[in-house]
CSV table of C-alpha atoms and ligand atoms in Angstrom, one decimal:
chain,number,residue,atom,x,y,z
A,3,MET,CA,16.0,12.6,38.2
A,4,ALA,CA,17.5,11.2,35.0
A,5,ALA,CA,16.0,12.5,31.8
A,6,PRO,CA,13.6,10.0,30.2
A,7,LEU,CA,15.1,7.8,27.5
A,8,PRO,CA,14.1,8.7,23.8
A,9,SER,CA,11.6,6.4,22.1
A,10,LEU,CA,12.3,4.4,19.1
A,11,VAL,CA,8.8,5.0,17.6
A,12,ASP,CA,9.7,8.8,17.4
A,13,ASP,CA,12.8,7.9,15.3
A,14,ASN,CA,11.2,6.5,12.1
A,15,PRO,CA,14.4,5.7,10.1
A,16,ARG,CA,15.9,3.8,13.0
A,17,TYR,CA,12.5,2.2,13.8
A,18,MET,CA,12.2,0.8,10.3
A,19,LYS,CA,15.7,-0.6,10.4
A,20,SER,CA,15.2,-2.2,13.8
A,21,PHE,CA,11.9,-3.7,12.8
A,22,GLN,CA,13.4,-5.2,9.7
A,23,VAL,CA,16.2,-6.8,11.8
A,24,PHE,CA,13.6,-8.1,14.2
A,25,LEU,CA,11.6,-9.7,11.3
A,26,ASP,CA,14.8,-11.2,9.9
A,27,SER,CA,15.8,-12.6,13.3
A,28,SER,CA,12.3,-14.0,14.3
A,29,SER,CA,9.6,-16.3,13.0
A,30,GLU,CA,7.1,-13.5,13.6
A,31,HIS,CA,5.7,-13.1,10.1
A,32,GLN,CA,5.8,-16.9,9.3
A,33,SER,CA,3.8,-17.5,12.5
A,34,ILE,CA,1.2,-14.8,11.7
A,35,LYS,CA,0.9,-16.1,8.1
A,36,ALA,CA,0.4,-19.6,9.3
A,37,PHE,CA,-2.5,-18.3,11.5
A,38,ILE,CA,-4.0,-16.3,8.6
A,39,ASN,CA,-3.9,-19.4,6.3
A,40,GLY,CA,-5.1,-21.7,9.1
A,41,PRO,CA,-7.6,-20.8,11.8
A,42,LEU,CA,-8.3,-17.3,10.4
A,43,ALA,CA,-9.3,-18.6,6.9
A,44,GLU,CA,-12.4,-20.3,8.3
A,45,ILE,CA,-13.3,-17.3,10.3
A,46,LEU,CA,-13.0,-15.0,7.3
A,47,ALA,CA,-15.1,-17.5,5.3
A,48,SER,CA,-17.9,-17.4,7.9
A,49,ILE,CA,-18.1,-13.7,8.8
A,50,VAL,CA,-18.9,-12.4,5.3
A,51,LYS,CA,-20.7,-15.4,3.9
A,52,GLY,CA,-22.5,-14.5,0.6
A,53,LYS,CA,-21.3,-10.9,0.4
A,54,THR,CA,-20.0,-9.6,-2.8
A,55,ALA,CA,-18.5,-6.4,-1.4
A,56,LEU,CA,-16.3,-6.4,1.7
A,57,ASN,CA,-15.1,-3.5,3.9
A,58,VAL,CA,-11.8,-4.2,5.5
A,59,MET,CA,-9.4,-2.1,7.6
A,60,GLY,CA,-5.8,-2.6,8.6
A,61,VAL,CA,-4.5,-0.5,11.5
A,62,GLY,CA,-0.7,0.0,12.0
A,63,SER,CA,-0.2,-2.0,8.8
A,64,GLY,CA,3.5,-1.2,8.4
A,65,SER,CA,4.8,-2.1,4.9
A,66,GLY,CA,1.8,-4.3,4.1
A,67,GLU,CA,3.1,-7.9,3.9
A,68,ILE,CA,0.7,-9.2,6.5
A,69,ASP,CA,-2.2,-7.1,5.1
A,70,LEU,CA,-1.7,-8.6,1.6
A,71,GLU,CA,-1.7,-12.1,3.1
A,72,ILE,CA,-5.1,-11.4,4.7
A,73,LEU,CA,-6.4,-10.0,1.4
A,74,ARG,CA,-5.1,-13.1,-0.5
A,75,GLN,CA,-7.0,-15.3,2.0
A,76,LEU,CA,-10.2,-13.2,1.8
A,77,GLN,CA,-10.1,-13.4,-2.0
A,78,LEU,CA,-9.7,-17.2,-1.8
A,79,GLN,CA,-12.7,-17.4,0.5
A,80,HIS,CA,-14.8,-15.0,-1.5
A,81,PRO,CA,-13.7,-15.2,-5.2
A,82,GLY,CA,-14.6,-12.2,-7.2
A,83,ALA,CA,-15.9,-10.2,-4.2
A,84,LYS,CA,-14.9,-6.5,-4.3
A,85,VAL,CA,-12.8,-5.5,-1.3
A,86,ASP,CA,-12.6,-1.9,0.0
A,87,ASN,CA,-9.4,-1.8,2.1
A,88,GLU,CA,-8.7,1.1,4.4
A,89,VAL,CA,-5.1,1.3,5.6
A,90,VAL,CA,-4.2,3.3,8.7
A,91,GLU,CA,-0.5,3.9,9.1
A,92,PRO,CA,1.2,7.1,10.5
A,93,SER,CA,4.7,6.4,9.0
A,94,SER,CA,4.8,7.8,5.4
A,95,ASP,CA,7.9,5.7,4.7
A,96,MET,CA,6.1,2.5,5.8
A,97,LEU,CA,3.1,3.5,3.7
A,98,GLN,CA,5.3,4.1,0.6
A,99,LYS,CA,6.7,0.6,1.0
A,100,TYR,CA,3.2,-0.8,1.2
A,101,LYS,CA,2.2,1.1,-2.0
A,102,ASP,CA,5.3,-0.3,-3.7
A,103,LEU,CA,4.4,-3.8,-2.6
A,104,VAL,CA,0.8,-3.4,-3.9
A,105,ALA,CA,2.2,-2.1,-7.3
A,106,LYS,CA,4.2,-5.3,-7.8
A,107,THR,CA,1.6,-7.8,-6.5
A,108,PRO,CA,-0.6,-9.4,-9.1
A,109,ASP,CA,-4.3,-10.4,-8.6
A,110,LEU,CA,-5.4,-7.4,-6.5
A,111,ASP,CA,-7.8,-6.1,-9.3
A,112,HIS,CA,-10.8,-6.5,-7.0
A,113,VAL,CA,-9.2,-4.5,-4.1
A,114,THR,CA,-9.3,-0.7,-3.8
A,115,PHE,CA,-7.0,1.0,-1.2
A,116,THR,CA,-7.7,4.1,0.8
A,117,TRP,CA,-4.5,5.4,2.4
A,118,ASN,CA,-5.0,7.0,5.8
A,119,ASN,CA,-1.5,8.4,6.7
A,120,MET,CA,-2.4,9.0,10.4
A,121,LYS,CA,-2.4,7.6,13.9
A,122,THR,CA,-5.3,5.7,15.4
A,123,SER,CA,-6.3,8.7,17.5
A,124,GLU,CA,-6.4,10.9,14.4
A,125,LEU,CA,-8.4,8.4,12.5
A,126,GLU,CA,-11.1,8.4,15.1
A,127,LYS,CA,-11.7,12.1,14.6
A,128,ASP,CA,-11.3,11.9,10.9
A,129,TRP,CA,-13.7,9.0,10.5
A,130,LYS,CA,-16.5,10.7,12.4
A,131,GLU,CA,-16.3,13.6,9.9
A,132,ARG,CA,-15.7,11.6,6.7
A,133,ASN,CA,-17.5,8.2,7.1
A,134,PRO,CA,-19.9,8.3,10.1
A,135,GLU,CA,-22.1,5.6,8.6
A,136,LYS,CA,-19.5,3.3,7.1
A,137,LYS,CA,-19.3,-0.1,8.8
A,138,MET,CA,-16.5,-2.7,8.5
A,139,ASP,CA,-16.6,-6.5,8.0
A,140,PHE,CA,-13.1,-7.1,9.2
A,141,ILE,CA,-10.6,-4.9,11.1
A,142,HIS,CA,-7.2,-6.0,12.1
A,143,MET,CA,-4.6,-4.4,14.3
A,144,ILE,CA,-1.5,-6.5,14.3
A,145,GLN,CA,1.4,-5.7,16.7
A,146,ALA,CA,0.3,-2.0,16.8
A,147,LEU,CA,-1.7,-1.6,20.0
A,148,TYR,CA,1.6,-0.7,21.8
A,149,TYR,CA,1.6,2.7,20.1
A,150,VAL,CA,-1.9,4.1,21.0
A,151,GLU,CA,-2.4,6.4,23.9
A,152,ASP,CA,-5.5,4.6,25.2
A,153,THR,CA,-5.9,0.9,24.4
A,154,GLU,CA,-9.4,0.6,25.8
A,155,ALA,CA,-10.7,3.6,23.8
A,156,ALA,CA,-9.0,2.2,20.6
A,157,ILE,CA,-10.6,-1.2,21.0
A,158,LEU,CA,-14.1,0.2,21.7
A,159,PHE,CA,-13.8,2.6,18.8
A,160,PHE,CA,-12.9,-0.2,16.3
A,161,GLN,CA,-15.6,-2.5,17.7
A,162,SER,CA,-18.1,0.4,17.1
A,163,LEU,CA,-17.2,0.3,13.4
A,164,LEU,CA,-18.0,-3.4,13.0
A,165,GLU,CA,-20.9,-4.7,11.0
A,166,LYS,CA,-23.3,-7.1,12.8
A,167,ASN,CA,-21.2,-10.2,11.8
A,168,GLY,CA,-17.9,-8.3,11.6
A,169,LYS,CA,-14.8,-9.2,13.5
A,170,LEU,CA,-11.9,-7.3,15.1
A,171,LEU,CA,-8.6,-9.1,15.1
A,172,LEU,CA,-5.9,-8.0,17.6
A,173,ILE,CA,-2.5,-9.6,17.7
A,174,LEU,CA,0.0,-8.8,20.4
A,175,VAL,CA,2.8,-10.5,22.3
A,176,SER,CA,1.7,-13.2,24.7
A,177,GLY,CA,1.2,-12.3,28.4
A,178,GLU,CA,3.4,-15.3,29.3
A,179,GLY,CA,6.4,-15.0,26.9
A,180,SER,CA,9.8,-13.3,27.2
A,181,TRP,CA,8.5,-9.9,26.2
A,182,ALA,CA,6.2,-9.9,29.2
A,183,LYS,CA,9.2,-10.8,31.5
A,184,LEU,CA,11.4,-8.1,30.0
A,185,TRP,CA,8.7,-5.4,30.2
A,186,LYS,CA,7.5,-6.3,33.7
A,187,THR,CA,11.1,-5.9,34.9
A,188,TYR,CA,12.2,-2.9,32.9
A,189,GLY,CA,9.2,-1.5,31.0
A,190,LEU,CA,9.0,1.6,33.2
A,191,GLN,CA,12.6,2.5,32.7
A,192,PHE,CA,12.3,2.2,28.9
A,193,GLY,CA,10.7,5.6,28.7
A,194,LYS,CA,7.5,6.8,26.9
A,195,THR,CA,4.5,7.1,29.2
A,196,ASP,CA,2.1,8.7,26.8
A,197,ILE,CA,1.5,5.4,24.9
A,198,SER,CA,0.8,1.9,26.0
A,199,GLN,CA,4.2,0.6,24.9
A,200,SER,CA,4.7,-2.4,27.3
A,201,VAL,CA,1.1,-3.8,27.0
A,202,THR,CA,0.8,-7.5,26.4
A,203,MET,CA,-2.2,-9.6,25.5
A,204,GLY,CA,-2.4,-10.7,29.1
A,205,ASP,CA,-3.3,-7.0,30.0
A,206,ILE,CA,-5.8,-6.8,27.1
A,207,ARG,CA,-7.5,-10.0,28.2
A,208,SER,CA,-7.8,-8.7,31.8
A,209,LEU,CA,-9.3,-5.5,30.5
A,210,LEU,CA,-11.9,-7.4,28.3
A,211,ASP,CA,-12.7,-9.8,31.1
A,212,SER,CA,-13.4,-7.0,33.5
A,213,ARG,CA,-15.8,-5.4,31.0
A,214,ARG,CA,-17.3,-8.8,30.2
A,215,ILE,CA,-16.4,-8.4,26.5
A,216,PRO,CA,-16.3,-11.9,24.9
A,217,TYR,CA,-13.4,-12.9,22.6
A,218,GLN,CA,-11.9,-16.0,20.9
A,219,LYS,CA,-8.3,-16.6,21.6
A,220,HIS,CA,-5.5,-18.3,19.5
A,221,GLU,CA,-1.9,-18.8,20.4
A,222,LEU,CA,0.8,-18.2,17.8
A,223,PRO,CA,4.2,-19.8,18.7
A,224,SER,CA,7.2,-17.8,17.6
A,225,LYS,CA,10.9,-17.5,18.4
A,226,MET,CA,13.6,-14.9,17.9
A,227,ASP,CA,17.4,-15.4,17.7
A,228,ILE,CA,18.9,-12.7,19.8
A,229,THR,CA,22.5,-14.1,19.8
A,230,SER,CA,23.9,-10.9,18.1
A,231,CYS,CA,22.7,-8.7,21.1
A,232,PHE,CA,25.5,-10.1,23.1
A,233,THR,CA,28.3,-9.0,20.8
A,234,SER,CA,28.9,-5.4,21.8
A,235,GLY,CA,29.0,-3.1,18.8
A,236,ASP,CA,27.4,-5.6,16.4
A,237,GLU,CA,25.2,-3.5,14.1
A,238,LYS,CA,22.3,-6.0,13.9
A,239,GLY,CA,22.6,-6.8,17.7
A,240,GLU,CA,22.3,-3.1,18.5
A,241,LEU,CA,19.3,-2.6,16.3
A,242,LEU,CA,17.6,-5.7,17.8
A,243,LEU,CA,18.4,-4.4,21.3
A,244,ASP,CA,16.7,-1.1,20.3
A,245,PHE,CA,13.6,-3.0,19.1
A,246,LEU,CA,13.5,-5.0,22.4
A,247,THR,CA,13.7,-1.9,24.6
A,248,GLU,CA,12.0,0.5,22.2
A,249,VAL,CA,14.9,2.9,22.8
A,250,PRO,CA,17.0,4.1,19.9
A,251,ASP,CA,20.7,3.5,20.3
A,252,PHE,CA,19.9,1.8,23.6
A,253,SER,CA,23.5,0.9,24.3
A,254,LYS,CA,24.5,4.6,24.1
A,255,ASN,CA,21.4,6.2,25.7
A,256,ALA,CA,20.8,3.8,28.6
A,257,SER,CA,22.9,3.9,31.8
A,258,PRO,CA,25.6,1.2,32.0
A,259,GLU,CA,23.6,-0.3,34.9
A,260,LEU,CA,20.4,-0.5,32.9
A,261,ARG,CA,22.2,-2.0,29.9
A,262,ALA,CA,23.9,-4.6,32.0
A,263,GLY,CA,20.6,-5.5,33.8
A,264,VAL,CA,18.7,-5.9,30.5
A,265,LEU,CA,21.4,-8.0,28.9
A,266,ASP,CA,21.6,-10.1,32.1
A,267,LEU,CA,17.8,-10.7,32.1
A,268,LEU,CA,17.8,-11.5,28.3
A,269,ARG,CA,20.6,-14.0,28.8
A,270,GLY,CA,18.9,-15.8,31.7
A,271,PRO,CA,16.3,-18.6,31.7
A,272,ASP,CA,13.4,-16.2,32.2
A,273,CYS,CA,13.8,-14.9,28.7
A,274,THR,CA,15.9,-17.3,26.6
A,275,GLN,CA,17.2,-20.8,26.0
A,276,GLU,CA,20.4,-21.8,24.4
A,277,VAL,CA,19.8,-24.0,21.4
A,278,ASP,CA,22.8,-25.2,19.3
A,279,GLY,CA,24.9,-22.3,20.5
A,280,ARG,CA,22.2,-19.7,19.7
A,281,ILE,CA,20.3,-17.6,22.2
A,282,ILE,CA,16.6,-18.0,21.5
A,283,PHE,CA,13.9,-15.6,22.9
A,284,ASN,CA,10.3,-16.7,23.3
A,285,ASN,CA,8.4,-14.4,20.9
A,286,ASN,CA,5.0,-16.1,21.2
A,287,LEU,CA,2.0,-14.1,20.2
A,288,GLU,CA,-1.7,-14.2,20.9
A,289,ALA,CA,-4.5,-13.4,18.6
A,290,LEU,CA,-8.0,-12.3,19.9
A,291,LEU,CA,-11.1,-12.0,17.8
A,292,LEU,CA,-13.9,-9.7,19.0
A,293,GLY,CA,-17.4,-9.1,17.7
A,294,PRO,CA,-19.2,-5.7,17.5
B,20,SAM,C1,5.4,-3.5,14.9
B,20,SAM,S1,4.9,-2.7,13.5
B,20,SAM,C2,3.7,-3.8,12.8
B,20,SAM,C3,3.5,-3.7,11.4
B,20,SAM,C4,2.5,-4.7,10.7
B,20,SAM,N1,1.2,-4.7,11.3
B,20,SAM,C5,3.2,-6.1,10.8
B,20,SAM,O1,2.7,-6.9,11.7
B,20,SAM,O2,4.1,-6.3,10.1
B,20,SAM,C6,3.8,-1.4,14.2
B,20,SAM,C7,3.3,-0.4,13.2
B,20,SAM,O3,2.4,0.5,13.9
B,20,SAM,C8,2.6,1.8,13.4
B,20,SAM,N2,2.1,2.8,14.4
B,20,SAM,C9,2.8,3.6,15.2
B,20,SAM,N3,2.0,4.4,16.0
B,20,SAM,C10,0.7,4.1,15.6
B,20,SAM,C11,-0.6,4.6,16.0
B,20,SAM,N4,-0.7,5.5,16.9
B,20,SAM,N5,-1.7,4.1,15.3
B,20,SAM,C12,-1.5,3.2,14.4
B,20,SAM,N6,-0.3,2.7,14.0
B,20,SAM,C13,0.8,3.1,14.6
B,20,SAM,C14,4.1,1.9,13.1
B,20,SAM,O4,4.4,2.9,12.2
B,20,SAM,C15,4.3,0.5,12.5
B,20,SAM,O5,4.2,0.5,11.1
């Protein structure tokens, strides 16, 4: 049997480069920010009405751009309120970028940051020892549920931390977009079996429906230009291909058959459309809001 492929999430320097190329090639962050400043603004206003101190947690926060957009929106909805912001992020390099961003962002005087440089599974243990009574008004886990060992346990744990009116926001790729097509066809060949990796929001909704856990759903349209993936040896294209497959140096590490199959699927109508000579991938996301 062939050796399993290495996993991008275990190669932090390459993960960070690939993720940046993904952000530069897609409307991912623009789409999430439009959601934060649109539908989420109202939700944030209602869940913590009248409070002057808010407990917030970001899980898998990366370098913090999205977290700071949420904090900005919270401050708009609750001027002058104190915000206690717990950040959970296992990559020290990502966390350093987040701290650097905080240092150069004005108007965060009312926010205090607690840096938890650890995985979700480690937080669970740590939290029980450190903060067993502390409850959160708002927890968000944005594009990070792929990396936990047990999605159900993680969701139940975060729900258990919510205040009575608190909300848990999950954002993942849509169950109907190109990511789902790619992962359904090749996910098992992309490696890692100890984490959820190829989970989509379709899987999460099925899980919640089967447990009769209610949620509110929002669709976030997004696109990604993957034209560079089809120029062999193009540095950006190779990094993007790594991000799509979650395999570092995918072109070198995958068998020629797997590489050809993946490129073929990506080039076809199940995953992409050609627009003005560019190959455009459906990067639609879904957001779910859960109560305690
Ligand atoms: C796709 S990035 C998303 C970053 C950020 N939320 C955003 O949307 O820009 C996923 C993040 O999850 C982090 N991560 C990886 N494994 C994790 C785990 N077990 N628990 C929490 N976060 C994890 C990664 O280091 C990375 O920063």
